[in-house]
Structures are given as C-alpha cells and as structure tokens.
Short mmCIF file of C-alpha atoms in Angstrom, two decimals:
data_model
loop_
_atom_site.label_atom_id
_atom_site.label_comp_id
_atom_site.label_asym_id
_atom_site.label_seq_id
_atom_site.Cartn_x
_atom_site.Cartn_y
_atom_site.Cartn_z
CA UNK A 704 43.93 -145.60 -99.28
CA UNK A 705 42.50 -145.38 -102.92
CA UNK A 706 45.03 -147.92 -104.13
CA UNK A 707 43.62 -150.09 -101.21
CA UNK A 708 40.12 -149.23 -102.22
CA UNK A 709 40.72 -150.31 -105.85
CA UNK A 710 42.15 -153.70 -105.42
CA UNK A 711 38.89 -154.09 -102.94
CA UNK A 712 36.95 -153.81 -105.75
CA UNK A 713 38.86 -156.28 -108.12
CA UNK A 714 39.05 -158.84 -105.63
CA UNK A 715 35.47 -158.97 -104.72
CA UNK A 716 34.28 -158.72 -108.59
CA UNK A 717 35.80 -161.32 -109.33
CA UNK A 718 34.62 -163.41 -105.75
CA UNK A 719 31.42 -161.87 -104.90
CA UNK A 720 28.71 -161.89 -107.52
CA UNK A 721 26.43 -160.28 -106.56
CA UNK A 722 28.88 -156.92 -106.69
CA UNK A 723 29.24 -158.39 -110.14
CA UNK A 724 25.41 -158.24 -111.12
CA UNK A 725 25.16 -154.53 -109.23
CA UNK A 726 28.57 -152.95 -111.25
CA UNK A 727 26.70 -154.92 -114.19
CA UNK A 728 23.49 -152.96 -113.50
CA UNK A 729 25.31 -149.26 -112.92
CA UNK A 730 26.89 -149.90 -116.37
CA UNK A 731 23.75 -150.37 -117.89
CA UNK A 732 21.95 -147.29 -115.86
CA UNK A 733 20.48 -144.07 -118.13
CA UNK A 734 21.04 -140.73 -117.16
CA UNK A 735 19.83 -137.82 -118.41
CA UNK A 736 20.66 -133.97 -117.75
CA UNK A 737 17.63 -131.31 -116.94
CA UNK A 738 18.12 -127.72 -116.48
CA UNK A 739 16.53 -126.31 -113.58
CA UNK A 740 17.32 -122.32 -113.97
CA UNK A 741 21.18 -121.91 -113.61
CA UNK A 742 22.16 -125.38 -112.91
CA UNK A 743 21.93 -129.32 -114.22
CA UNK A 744 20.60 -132.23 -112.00
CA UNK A 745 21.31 -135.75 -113.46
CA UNK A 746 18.52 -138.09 -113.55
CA UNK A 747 19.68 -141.83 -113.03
CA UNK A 748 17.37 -144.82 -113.59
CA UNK A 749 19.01 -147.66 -112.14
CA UNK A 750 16.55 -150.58 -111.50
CA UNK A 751 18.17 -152.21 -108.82
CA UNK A 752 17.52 -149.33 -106.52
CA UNK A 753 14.22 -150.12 -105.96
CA UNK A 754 14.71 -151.91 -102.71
CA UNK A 755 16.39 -149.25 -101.13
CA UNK A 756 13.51 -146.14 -102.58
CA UNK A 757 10.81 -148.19 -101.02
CA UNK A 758 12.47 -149.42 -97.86
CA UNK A 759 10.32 -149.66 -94.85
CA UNK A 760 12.38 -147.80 -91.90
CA UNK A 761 10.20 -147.67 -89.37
CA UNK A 762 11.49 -148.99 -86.29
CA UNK A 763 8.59 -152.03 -86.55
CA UNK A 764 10.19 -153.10 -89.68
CA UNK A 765 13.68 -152.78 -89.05
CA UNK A 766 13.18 -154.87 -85.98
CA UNK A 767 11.94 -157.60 -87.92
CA UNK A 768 14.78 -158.19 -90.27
CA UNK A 769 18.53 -158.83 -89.23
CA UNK A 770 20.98 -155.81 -89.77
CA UNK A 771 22.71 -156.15 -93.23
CA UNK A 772 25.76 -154.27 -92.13
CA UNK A 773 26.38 -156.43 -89.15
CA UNK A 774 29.49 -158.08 -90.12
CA UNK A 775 28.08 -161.73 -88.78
CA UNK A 776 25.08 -160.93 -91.51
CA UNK A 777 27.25 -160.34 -94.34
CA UNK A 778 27.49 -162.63 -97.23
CA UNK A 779 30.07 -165.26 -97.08
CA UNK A 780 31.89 -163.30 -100.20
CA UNK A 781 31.98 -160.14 -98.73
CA UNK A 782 35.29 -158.64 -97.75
CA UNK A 783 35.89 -155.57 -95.94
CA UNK A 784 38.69 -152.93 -95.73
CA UNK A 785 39.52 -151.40 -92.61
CA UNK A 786 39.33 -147.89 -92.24
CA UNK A 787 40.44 -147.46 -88.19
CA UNK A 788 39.51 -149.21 -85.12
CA UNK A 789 35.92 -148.12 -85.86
CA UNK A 790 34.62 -148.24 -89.38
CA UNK A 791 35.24 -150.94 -91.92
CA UNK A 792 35.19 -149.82 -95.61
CA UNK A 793 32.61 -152.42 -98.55
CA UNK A 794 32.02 -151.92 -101.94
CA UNK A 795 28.40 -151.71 -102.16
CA UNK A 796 26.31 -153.99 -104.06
CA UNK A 797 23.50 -151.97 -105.39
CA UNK A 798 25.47 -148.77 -107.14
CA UNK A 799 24.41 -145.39 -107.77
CA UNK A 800 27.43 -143.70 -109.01
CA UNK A 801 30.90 -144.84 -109.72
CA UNK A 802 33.09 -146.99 -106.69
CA UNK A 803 30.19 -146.70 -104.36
CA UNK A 804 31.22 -147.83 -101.01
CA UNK A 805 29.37 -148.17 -98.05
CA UNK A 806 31.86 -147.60 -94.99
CA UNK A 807 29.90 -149.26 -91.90
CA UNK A 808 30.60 -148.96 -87.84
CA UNK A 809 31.97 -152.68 -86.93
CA UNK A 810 29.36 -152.29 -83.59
CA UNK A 811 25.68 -152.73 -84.00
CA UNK A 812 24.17 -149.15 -82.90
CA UNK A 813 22.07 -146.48 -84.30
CA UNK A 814 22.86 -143.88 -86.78
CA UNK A 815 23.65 -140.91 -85.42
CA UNK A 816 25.94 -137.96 -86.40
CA UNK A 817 26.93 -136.78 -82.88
CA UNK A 818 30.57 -137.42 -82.18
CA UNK A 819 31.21 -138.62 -85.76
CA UNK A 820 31.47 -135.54 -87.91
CA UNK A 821 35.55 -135.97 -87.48
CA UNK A 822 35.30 -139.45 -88.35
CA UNK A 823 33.19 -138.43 -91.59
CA UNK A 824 36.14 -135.77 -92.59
CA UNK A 825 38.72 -138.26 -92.16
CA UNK A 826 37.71 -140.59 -94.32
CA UNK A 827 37.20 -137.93 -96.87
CA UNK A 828 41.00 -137.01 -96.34
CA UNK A 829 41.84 -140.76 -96.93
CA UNK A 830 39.58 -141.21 -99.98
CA UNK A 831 40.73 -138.01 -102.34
CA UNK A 832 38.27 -137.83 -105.93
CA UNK A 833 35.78 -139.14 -103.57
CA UNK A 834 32.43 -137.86 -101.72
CA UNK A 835 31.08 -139.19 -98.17
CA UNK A 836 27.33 -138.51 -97.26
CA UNK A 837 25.45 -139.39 -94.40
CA UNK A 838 21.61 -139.51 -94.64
CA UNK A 839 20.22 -139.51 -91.18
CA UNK A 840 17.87 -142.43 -89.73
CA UNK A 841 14.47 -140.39 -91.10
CA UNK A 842 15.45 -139.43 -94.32
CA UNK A 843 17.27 -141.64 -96.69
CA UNK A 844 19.61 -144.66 -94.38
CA UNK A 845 18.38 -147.76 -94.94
CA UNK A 846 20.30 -149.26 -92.01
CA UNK A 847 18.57 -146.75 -89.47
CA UNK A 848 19.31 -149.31 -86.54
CA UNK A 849 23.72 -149.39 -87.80
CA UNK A 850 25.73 -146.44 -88.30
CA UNK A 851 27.62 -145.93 -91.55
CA UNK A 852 28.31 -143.55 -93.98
CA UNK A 853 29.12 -144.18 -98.30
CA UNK A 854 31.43 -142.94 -100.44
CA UNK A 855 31.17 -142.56 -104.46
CA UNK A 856 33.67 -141.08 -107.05
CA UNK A 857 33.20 -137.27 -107.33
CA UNK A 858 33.48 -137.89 -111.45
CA UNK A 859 30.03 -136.75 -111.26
CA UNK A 860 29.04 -134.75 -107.99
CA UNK A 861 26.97 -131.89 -109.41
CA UNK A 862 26.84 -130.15 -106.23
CA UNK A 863 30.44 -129.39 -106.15
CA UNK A 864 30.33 -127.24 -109.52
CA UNK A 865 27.66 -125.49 -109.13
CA UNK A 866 28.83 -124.47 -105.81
CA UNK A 867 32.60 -123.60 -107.30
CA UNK A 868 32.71 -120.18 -106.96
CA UNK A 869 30.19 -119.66 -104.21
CA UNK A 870 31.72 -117.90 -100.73
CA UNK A 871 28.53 -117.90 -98.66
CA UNK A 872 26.69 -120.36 -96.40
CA UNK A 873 23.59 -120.83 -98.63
CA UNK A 874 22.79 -120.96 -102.44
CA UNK A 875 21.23 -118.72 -103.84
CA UNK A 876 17.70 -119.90 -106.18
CA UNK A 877 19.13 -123.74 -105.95
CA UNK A 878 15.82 -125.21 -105.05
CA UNK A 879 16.94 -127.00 -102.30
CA UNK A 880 17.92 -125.89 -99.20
CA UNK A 881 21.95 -126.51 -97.86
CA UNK A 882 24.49 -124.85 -95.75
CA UNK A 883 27.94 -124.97 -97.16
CA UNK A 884 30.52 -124.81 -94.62
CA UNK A 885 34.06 -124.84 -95.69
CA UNK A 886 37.03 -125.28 -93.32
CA UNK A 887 41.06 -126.25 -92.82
CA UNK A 888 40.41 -126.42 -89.96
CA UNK A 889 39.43 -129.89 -88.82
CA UNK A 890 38.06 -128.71 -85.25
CA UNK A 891 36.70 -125.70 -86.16
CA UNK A 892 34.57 -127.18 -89.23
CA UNK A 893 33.55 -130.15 -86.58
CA UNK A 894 32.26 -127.26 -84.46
CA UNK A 895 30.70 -125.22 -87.08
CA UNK A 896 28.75 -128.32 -88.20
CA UNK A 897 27.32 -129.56 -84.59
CA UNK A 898 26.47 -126.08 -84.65
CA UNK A 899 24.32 -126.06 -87.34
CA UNK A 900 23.06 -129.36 -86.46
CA UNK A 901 22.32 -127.84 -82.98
CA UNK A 902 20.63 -124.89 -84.25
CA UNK A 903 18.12 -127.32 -86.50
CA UNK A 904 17.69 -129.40 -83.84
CA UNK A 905 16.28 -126.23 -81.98
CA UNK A 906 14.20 -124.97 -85.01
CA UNK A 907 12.55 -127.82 -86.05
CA UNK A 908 12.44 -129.55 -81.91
CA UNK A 909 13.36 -132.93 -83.12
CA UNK A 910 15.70 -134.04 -80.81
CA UNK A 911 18.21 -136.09 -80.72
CA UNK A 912 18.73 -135.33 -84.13
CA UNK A 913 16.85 -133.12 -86.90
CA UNK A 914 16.44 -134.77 -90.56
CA UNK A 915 19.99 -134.12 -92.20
CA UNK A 916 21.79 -135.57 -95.04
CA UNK A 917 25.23 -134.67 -95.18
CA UNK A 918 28.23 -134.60 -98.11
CA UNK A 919 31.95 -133.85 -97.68
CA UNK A 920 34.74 -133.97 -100.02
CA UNK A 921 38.58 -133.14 -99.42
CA UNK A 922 40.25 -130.96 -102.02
CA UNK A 923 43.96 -129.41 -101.42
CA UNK A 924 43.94 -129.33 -98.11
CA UNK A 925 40.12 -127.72 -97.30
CA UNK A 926 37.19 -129.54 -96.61
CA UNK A 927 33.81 -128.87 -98.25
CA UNK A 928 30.28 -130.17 -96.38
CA UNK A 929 27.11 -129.64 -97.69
CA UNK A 930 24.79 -129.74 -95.03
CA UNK A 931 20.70 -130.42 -96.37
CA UNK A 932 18.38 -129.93 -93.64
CA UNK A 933 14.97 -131.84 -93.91
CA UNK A 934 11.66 -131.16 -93.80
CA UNK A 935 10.18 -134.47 -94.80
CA UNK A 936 11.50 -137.87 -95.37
CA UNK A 937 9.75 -138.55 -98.61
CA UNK A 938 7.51 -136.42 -101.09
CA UNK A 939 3.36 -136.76 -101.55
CA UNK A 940 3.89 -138.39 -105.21
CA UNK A 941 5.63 -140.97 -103.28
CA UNK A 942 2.74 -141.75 -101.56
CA UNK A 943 0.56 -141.14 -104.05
CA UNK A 944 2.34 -143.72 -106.38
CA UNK A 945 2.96 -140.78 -109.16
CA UNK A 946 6.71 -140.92 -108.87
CA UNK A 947 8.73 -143.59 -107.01
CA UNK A 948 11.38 -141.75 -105.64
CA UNK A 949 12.87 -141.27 -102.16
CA UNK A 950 15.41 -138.36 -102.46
CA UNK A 951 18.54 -139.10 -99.93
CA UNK A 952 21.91 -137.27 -99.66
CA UNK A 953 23.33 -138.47 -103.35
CA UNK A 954 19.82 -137.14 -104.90
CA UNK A 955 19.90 -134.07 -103.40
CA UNK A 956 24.00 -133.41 -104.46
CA UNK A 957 22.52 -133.79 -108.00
CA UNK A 958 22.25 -137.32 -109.31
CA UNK A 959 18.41 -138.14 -108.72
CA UNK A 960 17.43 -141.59 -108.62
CA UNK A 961 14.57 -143.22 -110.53
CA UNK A 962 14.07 -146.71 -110.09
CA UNK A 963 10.98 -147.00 -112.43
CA UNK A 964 11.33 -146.57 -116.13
CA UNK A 965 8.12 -145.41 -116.64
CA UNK A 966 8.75 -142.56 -114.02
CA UNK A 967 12.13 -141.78 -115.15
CA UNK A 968 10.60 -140.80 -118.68
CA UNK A 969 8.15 -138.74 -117.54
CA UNK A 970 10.01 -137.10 -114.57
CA UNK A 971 10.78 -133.37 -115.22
CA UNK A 972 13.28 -130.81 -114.38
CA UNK A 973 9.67 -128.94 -112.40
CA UNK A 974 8.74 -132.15 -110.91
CA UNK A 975 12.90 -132.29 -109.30
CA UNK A 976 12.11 -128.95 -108.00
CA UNK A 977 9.13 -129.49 -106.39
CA UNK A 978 10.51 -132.27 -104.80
CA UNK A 979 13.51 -130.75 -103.78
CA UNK A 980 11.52 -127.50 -102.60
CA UNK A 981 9.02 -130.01 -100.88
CA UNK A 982 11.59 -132.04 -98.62
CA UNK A 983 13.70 -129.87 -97.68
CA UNK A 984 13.48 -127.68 -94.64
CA UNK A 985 11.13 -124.58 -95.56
CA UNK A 986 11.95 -121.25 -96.24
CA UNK A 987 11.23 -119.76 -92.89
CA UNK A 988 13.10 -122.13 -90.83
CA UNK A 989 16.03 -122.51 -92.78
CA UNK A 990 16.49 -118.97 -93.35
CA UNK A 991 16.28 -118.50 -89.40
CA UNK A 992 19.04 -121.01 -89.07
CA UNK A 993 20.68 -119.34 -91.88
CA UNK A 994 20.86 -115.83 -89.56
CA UNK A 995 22.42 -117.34 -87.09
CA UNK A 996 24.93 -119.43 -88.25
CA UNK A 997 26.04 -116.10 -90.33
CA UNK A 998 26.43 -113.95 -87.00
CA UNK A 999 28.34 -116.63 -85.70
CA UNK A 1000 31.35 -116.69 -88.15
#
C-alpha cells in the first residue's frame, strides 16, 4: 500500500495547495537534538502547528464547528485512499514529520480505542517504514468528536531506538511513562493491549476510556506498541503561557513540537522532562499497572 500511499501524495501536491503550503512548511521546520540522560528527543518548531497545540477540545467547542474529517467537510481538492470498508487514508495538511497521514473513520463518531486496536495493527502491517498513533479524545486528537488515527515515516521515530534492545514492559529512567508490548500474535497483542487499557481505566476510574496515546509499527513480522498512559492533557506552562506546547502521541515518541520560535529557543532538554514527567501517568499508578500487567504474561 506504500506505492499507493506515494502517488497519493504526488497527486494531491500537485492539486491541493494547501498540502503544498504544509510540505512547504515541514521543509522549512528546525529541529534540534537534546540529551536527556541516556537518550535524544528532537525538538521541532514547525509554525503551522499552532492551530492544532492550542485547539479548544472541549465538547462546547467542538460542537460549534463542523467536523474536518467528515468527508462532506473536506476541501474540494482533497482525495482520499481507501484503507478497508472502514477507514479512508489523507495526506495531512499541517506536517510534523515526513508522509504524515491522517487515516480517518468514513462515519461521524467519537474517538475511541475499544474494538479498534486490530484495525490500528493492520494498517501498520499495510504501511511498512511507517508509525500509527492514536491520541485519545483528552489528550492530544483534535477531532475528539471523529475517530482516526495518523501515520508518519519512521525515518525519525526516536522511540523505536532507544527502545531497540529493551525486553521488558517499561523503560527504565526514560522520563515518561509507556508500556511496550510486543507481539506476533495479532490476537494476543489486541488482548494484551485492552488489557492494559482496562487496567488504567481501573487505576485512574476514568471510564470509558483513561488518557492514552498510542504508537505501533510493523517490523519482520512482530508488532511493536508503545502504550503512554496520561495523567494530564496539557502541562502548567501551557497555561501559564511559558511554553506553548501540547505534548500528543508523536511528542511523546520523541519529536517534540514547538510552534513558537521564541519557545523553541529557550526550551530545554529539563524543561522536556518535566513535561514529560508532568503528563504522564505518575509513578505510583503506573507502576501498579506495571505489576500487573507483568504477572499476567
């Protein structure tokens, strides 16, 4: 489906132009490494992510405007490439990393993980070299009323080398808590993620979902989901107008993204952490979570 994928993307660069302006913009984004004790997160400041950092999702606000991923909302240039009978893939307009595609549910309906965790490994079997996240309706999706998941090259995916040689669930002094689950087994990884998912739900008693962002990738023939469980949607120099940033699944697999240029030059590799310590789930309850997922295997 790559092949598909790629002649997607020359079509609609040269019809739709505002893909044009956004693969314009990514070209012209800076990132810089920081080292944050054994490993590298990339910052990215890519200007045209501003609408989607400072996004109003609460359910007030996305009542008021008309679903972008509705397919009767799109632009008149936008094409899509079916996936299945379900999800239709689009390259997305406003880039963080390289062939970012948003891959949207052709019915209007919220997002939710339940019953789609397959769907999510499939489409990382049809799209090899690249990642798929989900960021749930509290932290990070900016279509919280339409369910849909993106896609990005795994050129850079940070996450997946630092986590190379790891065997065990969690990660040791990463700053950020995440499960790793591996599997070749398509049902049992399904069922060893709505496990976890299950088990958050119960630790943190948000139901019908906890706050998760997800990322799989396919590589010779296993599957590899990072799972990042939430503690808050965004952090207090958010709100305190210190740092414009609104860390989401992509962020949190390495590639953080600073809108601002200002804040982008005086972001640190200690602020990341803070941040990263700060919205994910804390110690206690992940580690909880952690125990029992582990006496499970």
């Amino acid at each position: 489906m790559t092949g598909e994928v790629e002649e997607l993307f020359k079509r609609q660069l040269r019809e739709w132009p505002q893909l044009a302006k956004g693969i314009e913009g990514f070209a012209r984004a800076t990132t810089r490494p920081v080292r944050i004790d054994w490993f590298d997160v990339f910052i990215r400041h890519i200007p045209h992510r501003m609408i989607s950092t400072t996004a109003s999702v609460d359910r007030e606000s996305v009542a008021k405007r008309p679903c972008f991923l509705c397919a009767n909302n799109l632009p008149a240039e936008e094409e899509g490439l079916p996936f299945d009978e379900n999800f239709t893939i689009y390259c997305n307009p406003f880039p963080i990393v390289d062939r970012h595609l948003t891959i949207a549910h052709k019915e209007h309906g919220a997002q939710r993980i339940a019953g789609q965790v397959g769907n999510m490994l499939d489409i990382a079997v049809a799209l090899p070299k690249y990642f798929v996240v989900y960021n749930g309706p509290e932290c990070g999706a900016s279509a919280p009323d339409h369910m849909h998941f993106q896609a990005g090259s795994r050129e850079l995916f940070p996450i997946e080398k630092d986590t190379a040689a790891l065997t065990g669930i969690t990660v040791p002094n990463y700053e950020r808590n995440v499960f790793v689950l591996r599997g070749l087994d398509r049902s049992a990884l399904i069922d060893r993620i709505d496990r976890a998912i299950d088990l958050l739900a119960g630790a943190t008693g948000k139901r019908p979902e906890p706050m998760v962002n997800i990322a799989v990738f396919h590589e010779r023939g296993e599957w590899v989901a990072y799972l990042f469980p939430r503690g808050k949607h965004r952090p207090e120099v958010y709100y305190r107008g210190e740092l414009t940033v609104s860390p989401a699944s992509i962020d949190l697999c390495g590639i953080f993204v600073v809108p601002m240029a200002e804040h982008f030059e005086r972001i640190t590799g200690d602020s990341v952490a803070a941040i990263f310590r700060e919205v994910t789930l804390p110690d206690d309850q992940f580690q909880e979570v952690a125990g029992k997922l582990e006496g499970e295997r």
